[in-house]
Coordinates of C-alpha atoms in Angstrom, one line a residue:
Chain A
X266 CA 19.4 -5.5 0.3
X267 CA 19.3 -8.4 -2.0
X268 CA 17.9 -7.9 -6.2
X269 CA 15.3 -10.2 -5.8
X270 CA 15.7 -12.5 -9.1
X271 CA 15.6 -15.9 -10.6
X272 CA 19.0 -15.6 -10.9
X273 CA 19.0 -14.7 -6.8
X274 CA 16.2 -17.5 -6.2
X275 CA 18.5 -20.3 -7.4
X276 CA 21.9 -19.4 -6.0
X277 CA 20.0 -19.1 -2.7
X278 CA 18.5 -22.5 -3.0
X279 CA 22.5 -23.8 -2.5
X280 CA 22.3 -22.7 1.0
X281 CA 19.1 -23.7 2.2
X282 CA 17.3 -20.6 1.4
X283 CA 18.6 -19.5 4.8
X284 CA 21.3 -16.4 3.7
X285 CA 18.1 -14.1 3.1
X286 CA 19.2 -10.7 4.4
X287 CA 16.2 -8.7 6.2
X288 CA 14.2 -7.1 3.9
X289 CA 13.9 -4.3 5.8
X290 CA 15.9 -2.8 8.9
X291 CA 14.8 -2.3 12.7
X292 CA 15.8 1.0 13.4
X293 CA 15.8 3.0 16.8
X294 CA 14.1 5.9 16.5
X295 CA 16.5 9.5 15.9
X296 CA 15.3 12.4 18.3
X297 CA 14.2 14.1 14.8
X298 CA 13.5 13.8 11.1
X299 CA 12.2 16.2 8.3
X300 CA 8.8 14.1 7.6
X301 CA 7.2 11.2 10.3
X302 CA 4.5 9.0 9.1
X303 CA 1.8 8.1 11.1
X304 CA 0.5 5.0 10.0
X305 CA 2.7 1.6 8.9
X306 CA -0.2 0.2 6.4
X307 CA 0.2 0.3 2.5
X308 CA -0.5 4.4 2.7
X309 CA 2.0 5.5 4.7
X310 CA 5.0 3.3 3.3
X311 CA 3.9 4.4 -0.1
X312 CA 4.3 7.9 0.9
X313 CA 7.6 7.1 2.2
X314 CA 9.1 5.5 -0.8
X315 CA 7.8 8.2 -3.2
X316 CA 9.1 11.4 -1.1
X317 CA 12.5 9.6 -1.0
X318 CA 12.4 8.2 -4.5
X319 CA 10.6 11.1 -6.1
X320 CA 11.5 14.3 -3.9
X321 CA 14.5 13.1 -2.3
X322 CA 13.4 13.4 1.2
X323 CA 15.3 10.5 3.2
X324 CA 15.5 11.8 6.6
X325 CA 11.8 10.1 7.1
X326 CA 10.1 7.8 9.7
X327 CA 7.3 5.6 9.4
X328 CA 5.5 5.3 12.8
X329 CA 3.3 2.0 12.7
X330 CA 1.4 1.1 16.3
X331 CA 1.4 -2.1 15.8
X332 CA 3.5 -4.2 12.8
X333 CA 3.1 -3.6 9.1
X334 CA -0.1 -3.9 6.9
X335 CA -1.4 -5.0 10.5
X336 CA -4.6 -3.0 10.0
X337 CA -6.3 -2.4 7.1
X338 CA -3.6 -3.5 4.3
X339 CA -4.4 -7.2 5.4
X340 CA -8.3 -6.4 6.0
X341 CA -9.4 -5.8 2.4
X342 CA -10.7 -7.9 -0.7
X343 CA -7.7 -7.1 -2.4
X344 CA -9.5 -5.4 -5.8
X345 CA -7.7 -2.9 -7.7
X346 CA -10.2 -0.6 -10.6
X347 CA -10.5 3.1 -11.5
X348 CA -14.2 2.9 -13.1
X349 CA -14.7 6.8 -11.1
X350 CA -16.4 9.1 -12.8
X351 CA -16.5 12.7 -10.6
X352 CA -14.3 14.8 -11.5
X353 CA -11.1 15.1 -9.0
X354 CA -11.7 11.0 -8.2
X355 CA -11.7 9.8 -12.1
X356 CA -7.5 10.5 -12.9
X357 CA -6.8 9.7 -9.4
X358 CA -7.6 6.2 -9.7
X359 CA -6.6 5.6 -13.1
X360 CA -3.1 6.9 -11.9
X361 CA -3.3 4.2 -9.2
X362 CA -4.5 1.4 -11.4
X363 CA -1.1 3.0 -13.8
X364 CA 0.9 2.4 -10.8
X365 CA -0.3 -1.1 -9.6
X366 CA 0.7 -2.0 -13.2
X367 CA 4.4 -0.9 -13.0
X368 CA 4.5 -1.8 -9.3
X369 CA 6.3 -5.1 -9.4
X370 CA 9.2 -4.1 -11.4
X371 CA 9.0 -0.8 -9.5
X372 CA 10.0 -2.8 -6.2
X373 CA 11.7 -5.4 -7.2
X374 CA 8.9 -7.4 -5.2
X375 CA 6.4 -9.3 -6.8
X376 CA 3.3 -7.6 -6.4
X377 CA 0.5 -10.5 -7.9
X378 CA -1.2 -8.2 -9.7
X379 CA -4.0 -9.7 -11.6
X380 CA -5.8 -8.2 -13.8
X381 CA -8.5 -10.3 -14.2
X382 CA -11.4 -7.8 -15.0
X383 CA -14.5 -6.7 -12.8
X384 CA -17.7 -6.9 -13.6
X385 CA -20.5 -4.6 -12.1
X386 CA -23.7 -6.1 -12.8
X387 CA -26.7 -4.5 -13.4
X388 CA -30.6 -4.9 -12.4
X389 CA -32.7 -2.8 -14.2
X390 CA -32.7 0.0 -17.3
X391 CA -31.6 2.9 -15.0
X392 CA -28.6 1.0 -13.9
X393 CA -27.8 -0.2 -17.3
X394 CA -27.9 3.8 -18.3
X395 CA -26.1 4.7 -15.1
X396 CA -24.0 2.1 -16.1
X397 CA -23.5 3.1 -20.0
X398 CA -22.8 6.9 -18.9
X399 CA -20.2 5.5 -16.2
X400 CA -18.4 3.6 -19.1
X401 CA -18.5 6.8 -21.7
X402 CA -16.8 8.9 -18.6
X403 CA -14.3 6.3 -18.3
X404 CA -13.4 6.4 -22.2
X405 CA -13.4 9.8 -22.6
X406 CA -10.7 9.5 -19.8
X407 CA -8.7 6.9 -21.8
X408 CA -9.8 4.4 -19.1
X409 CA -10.8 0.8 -20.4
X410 CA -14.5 0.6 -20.6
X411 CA -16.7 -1.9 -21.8
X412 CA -20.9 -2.4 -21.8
X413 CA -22.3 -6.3 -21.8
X414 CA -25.6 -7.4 -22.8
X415 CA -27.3 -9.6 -20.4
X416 CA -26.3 -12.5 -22.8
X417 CA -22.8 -11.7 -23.0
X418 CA -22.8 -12.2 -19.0
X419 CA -24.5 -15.2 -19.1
X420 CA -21.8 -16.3 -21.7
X421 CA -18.8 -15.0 -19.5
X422 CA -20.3 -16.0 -16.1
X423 CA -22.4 -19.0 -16.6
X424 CA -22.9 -19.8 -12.9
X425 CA -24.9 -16.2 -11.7
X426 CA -28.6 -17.1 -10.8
X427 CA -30.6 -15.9 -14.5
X428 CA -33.4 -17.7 -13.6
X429 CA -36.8 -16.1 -13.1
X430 CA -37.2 -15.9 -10.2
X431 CA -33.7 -14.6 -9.4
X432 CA -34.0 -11.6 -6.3
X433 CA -32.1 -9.1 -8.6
X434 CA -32.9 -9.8 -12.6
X435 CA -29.3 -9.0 -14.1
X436 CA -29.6 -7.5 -17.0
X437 CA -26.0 -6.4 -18.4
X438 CA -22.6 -4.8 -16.7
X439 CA -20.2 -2.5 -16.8
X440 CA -16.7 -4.6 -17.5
X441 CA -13.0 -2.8 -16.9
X442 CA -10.6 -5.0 -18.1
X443 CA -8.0 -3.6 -16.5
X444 CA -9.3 -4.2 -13.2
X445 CA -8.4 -7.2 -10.9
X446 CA -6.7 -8.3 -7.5
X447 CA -3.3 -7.9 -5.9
X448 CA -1.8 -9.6 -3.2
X449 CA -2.0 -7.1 -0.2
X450 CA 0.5 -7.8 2.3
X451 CA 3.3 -7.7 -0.6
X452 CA 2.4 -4.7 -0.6
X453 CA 3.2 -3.2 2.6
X454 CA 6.3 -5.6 2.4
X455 CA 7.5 -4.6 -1.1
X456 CA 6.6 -0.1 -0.2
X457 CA 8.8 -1.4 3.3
X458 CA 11.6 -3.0 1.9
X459 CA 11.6 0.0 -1.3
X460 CA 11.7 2.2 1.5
X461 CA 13.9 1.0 4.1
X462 CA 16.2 0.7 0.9
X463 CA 16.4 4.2 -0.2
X464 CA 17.1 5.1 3.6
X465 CA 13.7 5.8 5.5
X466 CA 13.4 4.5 9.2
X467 CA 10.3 2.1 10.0
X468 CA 9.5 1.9 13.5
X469 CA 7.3 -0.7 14.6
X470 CA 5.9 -1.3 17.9
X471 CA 5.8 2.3 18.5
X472 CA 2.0 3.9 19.1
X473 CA 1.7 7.5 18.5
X474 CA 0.1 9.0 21.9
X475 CA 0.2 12.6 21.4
X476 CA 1.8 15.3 18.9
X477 CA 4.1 17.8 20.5
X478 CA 3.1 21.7 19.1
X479 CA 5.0 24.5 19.5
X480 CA 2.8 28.0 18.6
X481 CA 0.1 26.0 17.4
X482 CA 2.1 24.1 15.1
X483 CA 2.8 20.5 15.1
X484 CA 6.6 19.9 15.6
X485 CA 6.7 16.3 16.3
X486 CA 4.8 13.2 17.4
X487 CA 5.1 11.8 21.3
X488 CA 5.2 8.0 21.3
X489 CA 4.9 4.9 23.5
X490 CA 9.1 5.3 22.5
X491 CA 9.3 9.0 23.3
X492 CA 9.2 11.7 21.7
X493 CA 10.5 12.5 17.9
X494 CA 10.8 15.6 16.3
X495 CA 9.7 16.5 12.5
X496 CA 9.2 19.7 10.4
X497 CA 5.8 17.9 9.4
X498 CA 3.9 15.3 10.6
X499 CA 1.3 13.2 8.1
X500 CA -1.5 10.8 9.0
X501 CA -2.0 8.0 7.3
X502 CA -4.1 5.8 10.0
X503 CA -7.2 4.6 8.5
X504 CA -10.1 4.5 10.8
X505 CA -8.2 6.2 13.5
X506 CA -7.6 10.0 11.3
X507 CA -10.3 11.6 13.5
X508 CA -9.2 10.2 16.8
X509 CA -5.6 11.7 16.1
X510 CA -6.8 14.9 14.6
X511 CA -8.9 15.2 17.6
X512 CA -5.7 15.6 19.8
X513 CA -5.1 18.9 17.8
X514 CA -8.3 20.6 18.4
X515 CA -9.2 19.4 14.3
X516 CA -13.0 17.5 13.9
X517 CA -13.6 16.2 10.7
X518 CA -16.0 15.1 8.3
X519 CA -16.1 11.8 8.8
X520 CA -17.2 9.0 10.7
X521 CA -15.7 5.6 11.8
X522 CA -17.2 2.8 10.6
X523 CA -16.6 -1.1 10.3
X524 CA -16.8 -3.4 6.8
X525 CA -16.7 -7.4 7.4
X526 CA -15.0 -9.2 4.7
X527 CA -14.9 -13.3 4.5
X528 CA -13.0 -15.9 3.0
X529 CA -14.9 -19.6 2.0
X530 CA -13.2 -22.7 2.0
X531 CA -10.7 -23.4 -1.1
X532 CA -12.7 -24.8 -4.2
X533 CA -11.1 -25.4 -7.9
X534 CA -10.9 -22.4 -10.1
X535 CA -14.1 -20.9 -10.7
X536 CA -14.6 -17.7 -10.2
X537 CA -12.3 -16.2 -12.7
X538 CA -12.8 -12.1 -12.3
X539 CA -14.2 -9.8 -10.4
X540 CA -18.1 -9.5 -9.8
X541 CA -19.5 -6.9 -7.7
X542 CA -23.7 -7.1 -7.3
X543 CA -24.4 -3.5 -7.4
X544 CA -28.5 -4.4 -6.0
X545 CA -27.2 -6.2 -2.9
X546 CA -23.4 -4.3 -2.8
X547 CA -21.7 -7.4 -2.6
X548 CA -18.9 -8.3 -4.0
X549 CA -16.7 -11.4 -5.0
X550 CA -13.4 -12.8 -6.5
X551 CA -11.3 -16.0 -5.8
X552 CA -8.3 -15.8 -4.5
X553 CA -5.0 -18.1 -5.8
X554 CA -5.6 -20.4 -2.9
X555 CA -8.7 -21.1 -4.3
X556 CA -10.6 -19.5 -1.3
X557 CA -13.6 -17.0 -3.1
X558 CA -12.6 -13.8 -0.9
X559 CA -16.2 -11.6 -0.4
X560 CA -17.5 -8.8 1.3
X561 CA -20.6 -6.4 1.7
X562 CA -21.8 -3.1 3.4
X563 CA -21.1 -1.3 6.2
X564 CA -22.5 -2.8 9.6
X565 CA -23.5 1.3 9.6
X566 CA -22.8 2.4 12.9
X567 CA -20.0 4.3 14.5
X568 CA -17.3 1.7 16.3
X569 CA -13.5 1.8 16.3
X570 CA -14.3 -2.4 17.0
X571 CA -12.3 -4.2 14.6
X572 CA -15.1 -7.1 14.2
X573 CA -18.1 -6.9 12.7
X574 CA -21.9 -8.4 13.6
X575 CA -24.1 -11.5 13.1
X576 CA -26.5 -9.3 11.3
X577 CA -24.1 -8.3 8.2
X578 CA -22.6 -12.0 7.9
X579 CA -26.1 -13.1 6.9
X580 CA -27.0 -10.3 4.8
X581 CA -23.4 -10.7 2.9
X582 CA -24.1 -15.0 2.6
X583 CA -27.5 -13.9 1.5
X584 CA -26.3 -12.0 -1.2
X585 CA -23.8 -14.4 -2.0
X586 CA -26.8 -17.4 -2.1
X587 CA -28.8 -15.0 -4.1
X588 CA -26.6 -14.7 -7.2
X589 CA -24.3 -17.6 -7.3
X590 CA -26.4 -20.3 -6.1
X591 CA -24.2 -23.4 -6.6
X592 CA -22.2 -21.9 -3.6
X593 CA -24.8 -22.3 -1.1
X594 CA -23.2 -25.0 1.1
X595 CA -19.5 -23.7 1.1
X596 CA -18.2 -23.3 4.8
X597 CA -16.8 -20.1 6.2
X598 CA -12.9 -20.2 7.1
X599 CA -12.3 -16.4 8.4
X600 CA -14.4 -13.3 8.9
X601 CA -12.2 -10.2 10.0
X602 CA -13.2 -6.3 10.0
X603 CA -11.2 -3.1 9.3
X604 CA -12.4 0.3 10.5
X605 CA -11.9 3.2 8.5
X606 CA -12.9 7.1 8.1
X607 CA -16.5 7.3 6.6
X608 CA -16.6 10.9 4.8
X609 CA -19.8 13.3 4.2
X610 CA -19.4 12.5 0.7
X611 CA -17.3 9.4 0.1
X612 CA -14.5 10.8 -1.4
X613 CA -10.8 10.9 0.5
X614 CA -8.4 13.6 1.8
X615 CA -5.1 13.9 1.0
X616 CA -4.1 17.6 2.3
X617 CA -2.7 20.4 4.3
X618 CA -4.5 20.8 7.6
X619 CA -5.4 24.1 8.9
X620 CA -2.7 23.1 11.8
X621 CA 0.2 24.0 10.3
X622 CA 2.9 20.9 10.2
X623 CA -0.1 18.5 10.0
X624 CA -0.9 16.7 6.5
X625 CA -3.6 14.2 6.7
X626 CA -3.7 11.3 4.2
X627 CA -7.4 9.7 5.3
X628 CA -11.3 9.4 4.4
X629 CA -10.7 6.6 2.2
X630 CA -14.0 5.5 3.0
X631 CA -14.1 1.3 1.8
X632 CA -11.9 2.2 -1.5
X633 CA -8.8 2.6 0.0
X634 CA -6.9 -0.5 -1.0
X635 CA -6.7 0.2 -4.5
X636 CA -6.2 3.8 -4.0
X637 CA -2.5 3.3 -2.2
X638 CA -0.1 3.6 -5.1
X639 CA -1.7 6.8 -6.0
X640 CA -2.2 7.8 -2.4
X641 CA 1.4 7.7 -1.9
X642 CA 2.4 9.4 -4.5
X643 CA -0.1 12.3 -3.9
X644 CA 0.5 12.8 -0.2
X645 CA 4.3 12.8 -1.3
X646 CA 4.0 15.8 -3.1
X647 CA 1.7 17.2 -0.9
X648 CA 4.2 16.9 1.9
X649 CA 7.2 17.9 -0.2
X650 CA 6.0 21.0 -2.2
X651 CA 3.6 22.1 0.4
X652 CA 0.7 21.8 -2.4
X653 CA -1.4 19.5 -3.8
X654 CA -0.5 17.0 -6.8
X655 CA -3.3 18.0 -9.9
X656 CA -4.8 14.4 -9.2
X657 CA -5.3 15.2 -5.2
X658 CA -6.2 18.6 -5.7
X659 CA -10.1 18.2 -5.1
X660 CA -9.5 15.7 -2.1
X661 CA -9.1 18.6 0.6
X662 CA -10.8 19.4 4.3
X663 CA -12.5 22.6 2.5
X664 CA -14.4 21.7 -0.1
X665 CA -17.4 20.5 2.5
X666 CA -16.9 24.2 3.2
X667 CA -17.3 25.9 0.1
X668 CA -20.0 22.8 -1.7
X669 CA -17.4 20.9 -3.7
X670 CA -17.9 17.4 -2.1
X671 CA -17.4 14.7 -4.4
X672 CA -20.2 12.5 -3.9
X673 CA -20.0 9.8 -6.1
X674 CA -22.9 7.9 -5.2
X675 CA -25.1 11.1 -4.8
X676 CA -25.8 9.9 -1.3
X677 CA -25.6 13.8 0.7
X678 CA -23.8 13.9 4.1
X679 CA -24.6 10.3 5.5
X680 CA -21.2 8.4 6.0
X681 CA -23.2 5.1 6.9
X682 CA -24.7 5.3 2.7
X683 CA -21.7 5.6 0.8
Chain B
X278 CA -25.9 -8.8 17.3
X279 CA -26.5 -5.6 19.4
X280 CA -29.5 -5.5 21.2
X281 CA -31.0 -2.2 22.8
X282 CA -34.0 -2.3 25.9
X283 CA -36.1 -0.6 24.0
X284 CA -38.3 1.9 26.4
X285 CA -41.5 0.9 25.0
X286 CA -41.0 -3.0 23.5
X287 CA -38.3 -4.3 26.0
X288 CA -34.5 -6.2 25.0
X289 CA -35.2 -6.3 21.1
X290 CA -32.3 -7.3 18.5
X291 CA -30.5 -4.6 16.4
X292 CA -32.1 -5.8 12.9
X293 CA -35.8 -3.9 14.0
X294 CA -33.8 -0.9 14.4
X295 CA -32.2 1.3 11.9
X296 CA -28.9 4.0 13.1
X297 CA -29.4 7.3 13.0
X298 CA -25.9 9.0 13.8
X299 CA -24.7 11.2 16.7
X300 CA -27.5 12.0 19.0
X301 CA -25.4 14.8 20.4
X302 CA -25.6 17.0 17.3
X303 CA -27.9 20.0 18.0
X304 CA -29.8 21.7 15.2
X305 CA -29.3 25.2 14.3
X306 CA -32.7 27.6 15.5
X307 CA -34.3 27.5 11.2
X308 CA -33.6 31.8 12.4
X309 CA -30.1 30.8 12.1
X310 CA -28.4 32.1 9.2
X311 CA -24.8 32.6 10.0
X312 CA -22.7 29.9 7.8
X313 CA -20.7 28.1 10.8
X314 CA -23.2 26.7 12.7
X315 CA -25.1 25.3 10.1
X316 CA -21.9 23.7 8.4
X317 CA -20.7 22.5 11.8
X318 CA -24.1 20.7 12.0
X319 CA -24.3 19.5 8.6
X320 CA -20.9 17.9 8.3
X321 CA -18.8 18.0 11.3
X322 CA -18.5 15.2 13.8
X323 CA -16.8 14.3 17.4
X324 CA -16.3 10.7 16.1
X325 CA -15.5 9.4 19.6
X326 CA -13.4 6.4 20.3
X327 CA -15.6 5.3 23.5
X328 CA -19.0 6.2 24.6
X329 CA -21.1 7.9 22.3
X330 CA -25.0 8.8 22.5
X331 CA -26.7 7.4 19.1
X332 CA -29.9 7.6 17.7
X333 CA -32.0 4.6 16.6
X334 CA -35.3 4.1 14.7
X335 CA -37.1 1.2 16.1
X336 CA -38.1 0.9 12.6
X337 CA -39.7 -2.2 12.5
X338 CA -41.0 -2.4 16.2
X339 CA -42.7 0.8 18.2
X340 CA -41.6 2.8 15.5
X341 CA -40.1 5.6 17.8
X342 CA -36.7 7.0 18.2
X343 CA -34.1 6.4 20.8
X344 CA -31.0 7.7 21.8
X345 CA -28.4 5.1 23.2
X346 CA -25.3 5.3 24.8
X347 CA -23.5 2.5 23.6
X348 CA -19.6 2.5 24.1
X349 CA -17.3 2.5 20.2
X350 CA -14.8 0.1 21.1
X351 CA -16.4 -2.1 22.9
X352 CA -20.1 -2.0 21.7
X353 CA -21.4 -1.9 25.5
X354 CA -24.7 -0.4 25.9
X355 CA -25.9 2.0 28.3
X356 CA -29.1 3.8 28.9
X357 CA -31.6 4.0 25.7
X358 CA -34.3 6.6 26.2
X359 CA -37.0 7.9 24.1
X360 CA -35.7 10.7 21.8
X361 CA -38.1 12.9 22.5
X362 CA -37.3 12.6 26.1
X363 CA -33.1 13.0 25.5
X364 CA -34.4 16.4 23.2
X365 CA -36.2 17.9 26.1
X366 CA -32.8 17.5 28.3
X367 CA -30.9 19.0 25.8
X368 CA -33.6 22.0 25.6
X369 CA -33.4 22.5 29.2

């Protein structure tokens, strides 16, 4: 593998730029490994590179259906926070948000990571004290927290509608500095190529069809390339965790759902952070292209359809119209949708299944993008020590069971509201 | 846009209606009182990939319920019957 450098950059440019090595190999697949990955996205290479980095585990496969960061890896709006503020999600996502900002030296692949602040605005005096208690959480937690006054806002983002008759009045927001974008597909290249590096196998093209059990355990997965063997088997699948788990007898907490995201036209630099519009839940950020990348809710049905409906693409321009009006006549270039595990309380699991070999890595609900550092490294040592990592220690399958869901919005068991 | 034939208004866009989750999901007796059927109720799901029977709230039409079969992965839609029609069934 080559150090990607300046250094490397330049003496490359001598031949063409065409004496690249692969950044990552095409392996067949061995009859058996200690650990297969289900699930060639951002997740599941993550957890690859930290069990070989951090537990030593090489003898690993990543099992990807289609090619990598196909699904949702390349279907997100790219923003990275931790403003979390339930207990077992709060030090989860600051340890992400840790990770994102070591990643690019990490993996010798430049990550983009940008962190150009996020504002959530808010629309009335209970959302400015929901707000306020949000941010104290946060600082007790030693994560970056800071309240704005409706004029501060104005000052910092001159081109939101503050007129009077504006749909949502917006009165202040919660800012995190340290929030921001990175660029998504680097990583699923740069967790590949860290990966591939420290010897794991990444099989592309190869769709999981079936797991093989033995005793009613899972002792390897059957594929569209044949069977492979593994002392465990994780998920790490997205929308798809329930469709797998059904094929060993598991059902789940969760429902699939499908979020629309859209990219505009490019326009200069404007839009210079983050801004999510908590009334409407829309958010927005521009992208180095100069596209403004946005999204909104959940279409809020069940489909494993990765496309979403007329009905949403209004709501979300809508929105969009409704507090930044200047960019009322920009075109659309794209619209795409990613599916993904909608849990009772809108919190993830990263755990031991009560099938023994089987670790599922899923219910990221929409936050799963900037949860895949952390992710990684928590389903890691989940897989390698057979228990949970202190920050994924409240994300398991039983605490619907025993009333310990982590409901962050308060919504109760309604996948569709969270 | 889905659109359902609704049994009282006719062919009507999905924006009157609002979703009301997995139609197939049964209700424990309120006698009930052993633990696992009311948590299987409360938080487990099928979660098909394919058909799947749904409820709706024509919400801002006839203002009843209906459960539709409408297909996951390719959004085809099926039959759409009155709930109270689909409970009867599932009674019987």
């Amino acid at each position: 593998m080559t150090h990607y450098s300046a250094l490397s950059l330049v003496a490359k440019a001598f031949s063409g730029h065409r004496s690249w090595s692969r950044a990552w190999r095409d392996p067949v697949p061995k009859p058996a490994y200690d650990i297969v990955i289900v699930g060639g996205g951002g997740h599941g290479l993550a957890t690859a590179y930290y069990l070989a980095k951090e537990h030593g585990l090489r003898n690993v496969a990543v099992i990807e259906k289609g090619w990598l960061g196909g699904g949702n890896t390349g279907r997100n709006t790219t923003i990275v926070r931790s403003n979390y503020m339930m207990p077992g999600n709060t030090m989860f996502y600051e340890r992400s948000l840790r990770l994102w900002e070591q990643l690019s030296q990490d993996l010798n692949f430049n990550q983009m990571v940008s962190q150009r602040g996020q504002f959530n605005l808010c629309h009335s005096p209970a959302s400015l004290d929901a707000a306020r208690r949000r941010g104290n959480v946060m600082r007790a937690n030693g994560i970056d927290a800071e309240l704005f006054s409706r004029e501060e806002v104005m000052r910092r983002l001159p081109y939101l509608d503050y007129s009077d008759d504006a749909r949502f009045p917006i009165i202040g927001s919660l800012f995190q500095p340290r929030a921001g974008t990175v660029r998504h597909d680097a990583v699923a290249w740069g967790y590949a190529r860290g990966a591939d590096a420290l010897g794991v196998d990444i099989i592309q093209q190869c769709e999981v069809t079936g797991f093989i059990l033995e005793r009613g355990a899972v002792v390897g997965v059957e594929t569209s390339k044949g069977p492979i063997r593994a002392k465990k088997v994780g998920t790490a699948v997205s929308g798809h965790t329930g469709y797998l788990a059904a094929k060993v007898g598991l059902r789940l907490p969760l429902e699939t759902h499908v979020l629309q995201a859209f990219v505009t036209e490019p326009l200069r630099p404007m839009i210079d952070s983050v801004i999510s519009y908590a009334a409407a839940h829309f958010y927005i950020s521009q992208s180095d292209k100069g596209d403004l990348v946005l999204g909104g809710d959940l279409d809020g049905y069940n489909t494993y359809a990765q496309r979403g409906g007329l009905p949403l693409v209004e709501h979300t321009f809508a929105s969009a119209k409704a507090l930044i009006p200047s960019i009322s006549r920009l075109r659309l270039m794209r619209q795409w949708g990613g599916v993904m595990d909608m849990t009772m309380d809108g919190s993830p699991i990263i755990c031991k299944s009560p099938v023994d070999g089987f670790y599922i890595n899923g219910g990221w609900c929409y936050g799963g993008f900037k949860a895949t550092p952390a992710s990684g490294y928590c389903f890691a040592w989940t897989l390698a020590k057979d228990e949970p990592h202190p920050d994924n220690a409240e994300f398991t399958l039983d605490r619907f069971r025993n009333g310990y869901q982590i409901d962050e919005k308060g919504m109760g068991p309604t996948p569709n509201a969270h | 846009m889905l659109r359902f034939k609704c049994p009282v208004c006719g062919l009507r866009d999905e924006t009157e209606f609002d979703y009301g989750g997995d139609a197939t999901v049964v209700r424990p007796a309120t006698a009930e009182t052993a633990f696992e059927p009311w948590y299987d109720y409360v938080f487990l799901r099928d979660n098909p990939r394919g058909p799947h029977r749904e409820f709706w709230h024509h919400s801002r039409g006839c203002r009843q319920w209906v459960v539709v079969e409408r297909d996951t992965l390719s959004h085809d839609i099926g039959d759409v019957v009155l709930a109270r029609d689909a409970v009867k069934e599932n009674r019987s």
